[in-house]
XYZ file of C-alpha atoms in Angstrom:
380
model
C 123.076 143.454 114.642
C 122.272 147.136 114.602
C 119.815 148.387 117.161
C 120.762 145.580 119.565
C 124.485 146.204 119.966
C 123.783 149.899 120.487
C 122.107 149.020 123.775
C 125.025 146.836 124.865
C 128.645 147.373 125.827
C 131.636 145.892 124.085
C 134.148 143.869 126.063
C 136.556 146.817 125.998
C 133.914 149.168 127.371
C 133.066 146.735 130.183
C 136.766 146.355 130.932
C 137.117 150.125 131.391
C 133.915 150.332 133.466
C 134.743 147.428 135.771
C 138.498 147.507 136.226
C 138.904 144.031 134.729
C 141.152 143.457 131.758
C 139.776 142.162 128.469
C 141.656 138.885 129.000
C 140.169 138.558 132.505
C 136.666 139.063 131.098
C 137.326 136.345 128.527
C 138.541 134.043 131.325
C 135.481 134.685 133.505
C 133.275 134.026 130.489
C 134.939 130.643 129.859
C 134.718 129.846 133.590
C 130.982 130.569 133.625
C 131.368 133.408 136.113
C 130.337 136.367 133.944
C 128.963 135.361 130.565
C 128.158 138.035 127.951
C 124.561 138.930 127.275
C 125.213 138.338 123.578
C 127.929 136.848 121.390
C 127.894 137.827 117.713
C 127.686 134.506 115.809
C 129.672 135.946 112.891
C 132.440 137.970 114.546
C 132.489 136.289 117.950
C 132.416 139.700 119.650
C 131.115 139.685 123.206
C 128.463 142.209 124.249
C 127.398 142.999 127.820
C 124.246 144.591 129.231
C 124.105 147.592 131.590
C 123.079 145.376 134.487
C 126.308 143.379 134.127
C 128.525 146.325 135.031
C 127.900 146.018 138.780
C 128.553 142.238 138.814
C 131.736 142.824 136.804
C 132.905 145.356 139.379
C 132.105 142.839 142.123
C 134.177 140.211 140.305
C 137.054 142.668 139.991
C 136.973 143.424 143.717
C 136.736 139.785 144.728
C 139.632 139.015 142.412
C 141.754 141.739 144.026
C 141.262 140.210 147.499
C 142.145 136.740 146.230
C 138.787 134.979 146.489
C 138.814 131.608 144.664
C 137.047 131.476 141.306
C 134.290 129.034 142.432
C 133.392 131.386 145.288
C 133.435 134.388 142.945
C 130.993 132.541 140.701
C 128.723 131.837 143.681
C 128.943 135.437 144.927
C 127.887 136.885 141.571
C 124.656 134.876 141.768
C 124.017 135.101 145.517
C 121.778 137.349 147.579
C 123.502 140.236 149.422
C 123.299 138.502 152.829
C 125.020 135.420 151.437
C 127.727 137.556 149.823
C 128.387 139.249 153.176
C 128.818 135.825 154.797
C 131.227 134.784 152.058
C 133.218 137.975 152.549
C 133.383 137.380 156.306
C 134.596 133.806 155.767
C 137.214 134.931 153.242
C 138.423 137.670 155.578
C 138.891 135.072 158.332
C 140.918 132.938 155.931
C 143.084 135.917 155.027
C 143.628 136.717 158.719
C 144.587 133.122 159.470
C 146.885 133.055 156.462
C 148.582 136.243 157.611
C 149.097 134.770 161.077
C 150.613 131.652 159.504
C 152.879 133.830 157.364
C 154.060 135.774 160.435
C 154.966 132.518 162.186
C 156.776 131.164 159.133
C 158.721 134.386 158.644
C 159.734 134.321 162.322
C 160.970 130.757 161.838
C 162.903 131.786 158.716
C 164.482 134.733 160.541
C 165.644 132.318 163.218
C 167.204 130.111 160.539
C 168.955 133.063 158.919
C 170.179 134.608 162.161
C 169.850 132.088 165.014
C 169.965 133.392 168.548
C 171.216 131.412 171.537
C 168.372 129.415 173.039
C 167.241 130.287 176.539
C 165.968 127.862 179.128
C 162.401 127.698 180.341
C 161.782 125.698 183.494
C 158.401 124.625 184.831
C 157.516 123.239 188.240
C 154.282 121.258 188.004
C 152.067 119.195 190.261
C 152.357 115.495 189.350
C 148.599 115.109 189.772
C 147.774 118.053 187.503
C 150.244 116.987 184.835
C 149.006 113.387 184.941
C 145.399 114.544 184.553
C 146.333 116.779 181.617
C 148.232 114.003 179.840
C 145.346 111.583 180.373
C 142.910 114.137 178.938
C 144.759 114.451 175.605
C 146.674 111.207 175.097
C 143.818 109.462 173.270
C 143.850 112.062 170.465
C 147.522 111.641 169.491
C 147.913 110.635 165.854
C 149.537 107.378 164.804
C 149.929 107.892 161.045
C 153.654 107.667 160.168
C 153.002 109.840 157.130
C 151.838 112.640 159.447
C 154.632 112.776 162.047
C 153.598 116.302 163.041
C 150.535 114.754 164.728
C 152.416 111.947 166.508
C 153.057 113.879 169.685
C 151.663 116.248 172.292
C 152.191 119.985 171.955
C 153.306 121.729 175.140
C 152.337 125.380 174.814
C 154.003 127.039 177.792
C 152.298 130.168 179.102
C 153.407 132.534 181.886
C 151.512 130.577 184.555
C 151.100 127.086 183.156
C 151.252 124.796 180.165
C 148.558 123.828 177.694
C 148.690 120.309 176.274
C 147.214 119.699 172.804
C 146.892 116.601 170.628
C 145.044 115.829 167.404
C 144.819 113.082 164.804
C 142.644 115.196 162.428
C 139.474 113.388 163.513
C 139.595 114.599 167.116
C 141.332 117.355 169.027
C 141.970 117.356 172.778
C 143.167 120.137 175.069
C 144.035 120.332 178.743
C 145.957 122.685 181.004
C 148.178 122.315 184.051
C 149.183 125.220 186.252
C 152.906 125.739 186.798
C 155.567 128.013 188.203
C 157.317 129.128 185.034
C 160.823 130.574 184.904
C 161.745 131.738 181.429
C 160.050 132.867 178.228
C 156.925 131.209 176.778
C 157.790 128.359 174.446
C 156.027 125.780 172.272
C 157.511 122.321 171.990
C 156.199 119.129 170.380
C 156.941 116.077 172.542
C 156.974 112.656 170.919
C 154.391 110.227 172.194
C 157.017 107.770 173.459
C 158.534 110.392 175.759
C 155.061 111.499 176.845
C 154.237 107.921 177.836
C 157.518 107.550 179.726
C 156.806 110.730 181.690
C 153.234 109.644 182.440
C 154.434 106.282 183.767
C 156.471 108.088 186.441
C 153.745 110.479 187.603
C 152.223 109.638 190.960
C 149.314 111.807 192.104
C 150.146 111.014 195.722
C 153.724 112.303 195.398
C 153.947 115.916 196.569
C 157.322 116.528 194.942
C 156.931 118.817 191.896
C 157.862 117.752 188.413
C 160.681 119.866 186.959
C 160.452 120.282 183.185
C 163.235 122.183 181.430
C 163.070 123.212 177.772
C 166.254 124.434 176.120
C 165.763 124.838 172.396
C 164.855 121.360 171.190
C 166.241 119.653 174.310
C 163.902 118.464 177.037
C 164.740 117.325 180.551
C 162.156 116.067 183.015
C 162.944 115.359 186.668
C 160.158 113.345 188.285
C 159.993 110.938 191.233
C 163.752 110.995 191.698
C 164.422 110.098 188.067
C 165.478 112.199 185.105
C 164.274 111.703 181.564
C 165.882 113.475 178.623
C 164.739 113.761 175.053
C 164.509 115.918 171.972
C 161.446 117.718 170.696
C 160.009 116.614 167.391
C 161.261 118.855 164.542
C 157.797 119.687 163.238
C 155.516 122.721 163.384
C 152.323 121.599 165.117
C 149.104 122.947 163.536
C 147.724 126.227 164.844
C 145.253 124.697 167.279
C 143.676 128.029 168.120
C 142.712 128.488 164.484
C 141.435 124.911 164.364
C 139.225 125.653 167.355
C 137.880 128.843 165.784
C 137.035 126.958 162.610
C 135.522 123.991 164.446
C 133.557 125.679 167.217
C 133.059 129.216 165.946
C 132.825 132.408 168.017
C 129.285 131.907 169.327
C 128.102 129.612 172.158
C 126.901 126.212 170.993
C 123.222 125.854 170.132
C 122.909 122.622 172.109
C 124.453 121.965 175.548
C 123.415 118.458 176.500
C 124.242 117.095 179.989
C 125.659 113.566 179.771
C 125.106 110.725 182.184
C 128.533 109.280 181.489
C 127.946 105.862 183.053
C 124.706 105.346 181.130
C 126.185 106.577 177.850
C 129.273 104.412 178.268
C 127.084 101.378 178.933
C 125.005 102.122 175.836
C 128.067 102.538 173.645
C 129.678 99.297 174.833
C 126.496 97.254 174.537
C 127.092 94.644 171.777
C 123.572 95.245 170.529
C 124.004 99.029 170.291
C 122.451 100.240 167.011
C 124.678 101.616 164.265
C 124.426 102.465 160.593
C 126.924 101.278 157.992
C 128.909 103.916 156.146
C 132.056 103.865 154.038
C 135.121 105.815 155.162
C 138.241 105.937 152.987
C 136.898 102.938 151.113
C 136.421 100.889 154.285
C 133.139 100.016 156.034
C 132.502 101.929 159.259
C 129.816 101.375 161.880
C 128.468 104.800 162.783
C 126.690 105.546 166.054
C 123.759 107.936 165.651
C 123.031 110.299 168.529
C 119.666 111.904 169.124
C 117.630 113.500 171.890
C 115.149 111.913 174.239
C 111.922 113.592 175.338
C 113.735 115.336 178.230
C 116.457 116.819 176.066
C 119.020 114.202 177.099
C 121.276 112.267 174.759
C 120.346 108.814 173.489
C 121.494 106.342 170.870
C 118.808 106.128 168.238
C 117.178 102.681 168.236
C 117.138 100.555 165.137
C 113.591 101.618 164.293
C 114.733 105.242 163.953
C 117.907 104.637 161.976
C 116.216 104.395 158.605
C 114.517 107.713 159.302
C 117.893 109.158 160.256
C 118.866 109.035 156.607
C 116.016 111.347 155.653
C 116.967 114.968 154.937
C 114.217 116.396 157.124
C 111.498 115.348 159.546
C 109.071 116.787 162.048
C 110.887 118.199 165.079
C 107.792 118.902 167.150
C 108.783 116.245 169.700
C 112.252 117.719 170.176
C 112.246 119.947 173.285
C 115.310 121.882 172.124
C 113.966 122.683 168.684
C 113.377 126.280 167.781
C 110.285 127.486 165.958
C 110.249 126.631 162.279
C 113.051 124.048 162.492
C 112.525 120.930 160.417
C 115.684 118.846 160.892
C 115.798 116.335 163.725
C 119.048 116.522 165.695
C 120.720 113.333 164.509
C 124.496 113.246 164.672
C 126.725 110.462 163.387
C 129.894 109.732 165.357
C 132.566 107.105 165.707
C 131.353 105.381 168.874
C 134.853 104.306 169.830
C 136.148 107.870 169.568
C 133.279 109.092 171.749
C 134.093 106.425 174.347
C 137.739 107.557 174.336
C 136.656 111.167 174.889
C 134.383 110.193 177.796
C 137.136 108.188 179.437
C 139.731 110.936 178.933
C 137.480 113.661 180.331
C 136.673 111.672 183.478
C 133.920 112.451 185.948
C 130.334 111.175 186.143
C 128.816 114.264 184.499
C 129.975 115.886 181.277
C 128.433 118.223 178.709
C 128.169 117.657 174.974
C 128.095 120.843 172.898
C 127.201 121.065 169.217
C 125.362 123.180 166.673
C 123.987 120.590 164.268
C 124.499 117.262 162.500
C 127.559 118.289 160.471
C 129.356 120.510 162.992
C 132.064 119.260 165.391
C 131.064 118.042 168.856
C 132.773 119.262 172.024
C 132.914 117.104 175.171
C 133.499 119.294 178.220
C 133.796 119.093 181.962
C 131.304 121.419 183.670
C 133.108 124.449 185.039
C 136.455 123.597 183.393
C 136.965 125.676 180.221
C 140.554 124.476 179.760
C 139.953 120.734 179.383
C 137.831 119.432 176.541
C 137.911 117.436 173.342
C 136.440 118.009 169.884
C 135.179 115.187 167.665
C 134.424 115.430 163.976
C 130.954 114.151 163.062
C 130.294 111.613 160.333
C 127.864 112.708 157.668
C 124.832 110.438 157.641
């Protein structure tokens, strides 16, 4: 094909220009990431155009930083702004992976060269501890195949303890102040022991709860009784990373005040509207949340539920809509999970925070940044 090939580059020339090997170029051709401009039908030689050199260099760089092949394929075809977003997301994944690796290496060092465990003792208010347990207990997992989620994480800090629980569909956090003697420690407490401790807590009792952690051993002195147990031998998920992924670094787009009594009544009404969806092969009744004309939360009535399945609609009636928006704020949730979150948070007024129909929802107490729960939405 004289006259044509002279304007093109052979696979070896592109390899030298891009930093990719010839075998890598063949792979990215077969994967549909970087296809040659021309393939000689007789010899099978691949030929590449000048304008493919820059994409090939991009592929080489993305490969060096470990970006998955499907994302490399998308980046090659994306606009620059989208590529920057993909790079930011990949960098966050790398940072999280490095943090996970640091924790795992620390655990391995402890296995190789164990050091004597030191005690950490906390003195806590029974009322504060009871409130914290109540705020997270509903989110404890019950799947025997995921024992790491069948407990409450106690993340001891210099001046208190953070309680965390998740079952993958919801995540709950709360904090209790404490006088702490000893180093910070993280310990996963089985739900049975958590329930035993909670049963002994009396908000009217002024005597502090004494919690002692020594390695995997736990001892709790409360109300004149002592409970002893052993921490679960599992590494609880990095809840801080989960929060970053779920809620993001920016404030939520929507902050909707909740009339808890009215919302609870609506959710428990036998005639409350729902839409049928399948989850893990089983039917699930999904509650659809929307906004009323004052920007408050409402359950969408049956007449609106068919429209809720539409990809877009006029948002001119939505007082929180920004200019040019076309999607109505319609969010599918498990109504029972939302009821649990309302009950756990307590108080007549709460705030629901979210960014859109497929982003997690946060249920918060006004003025209390340490106690809240996160619910995963259900795609409509």
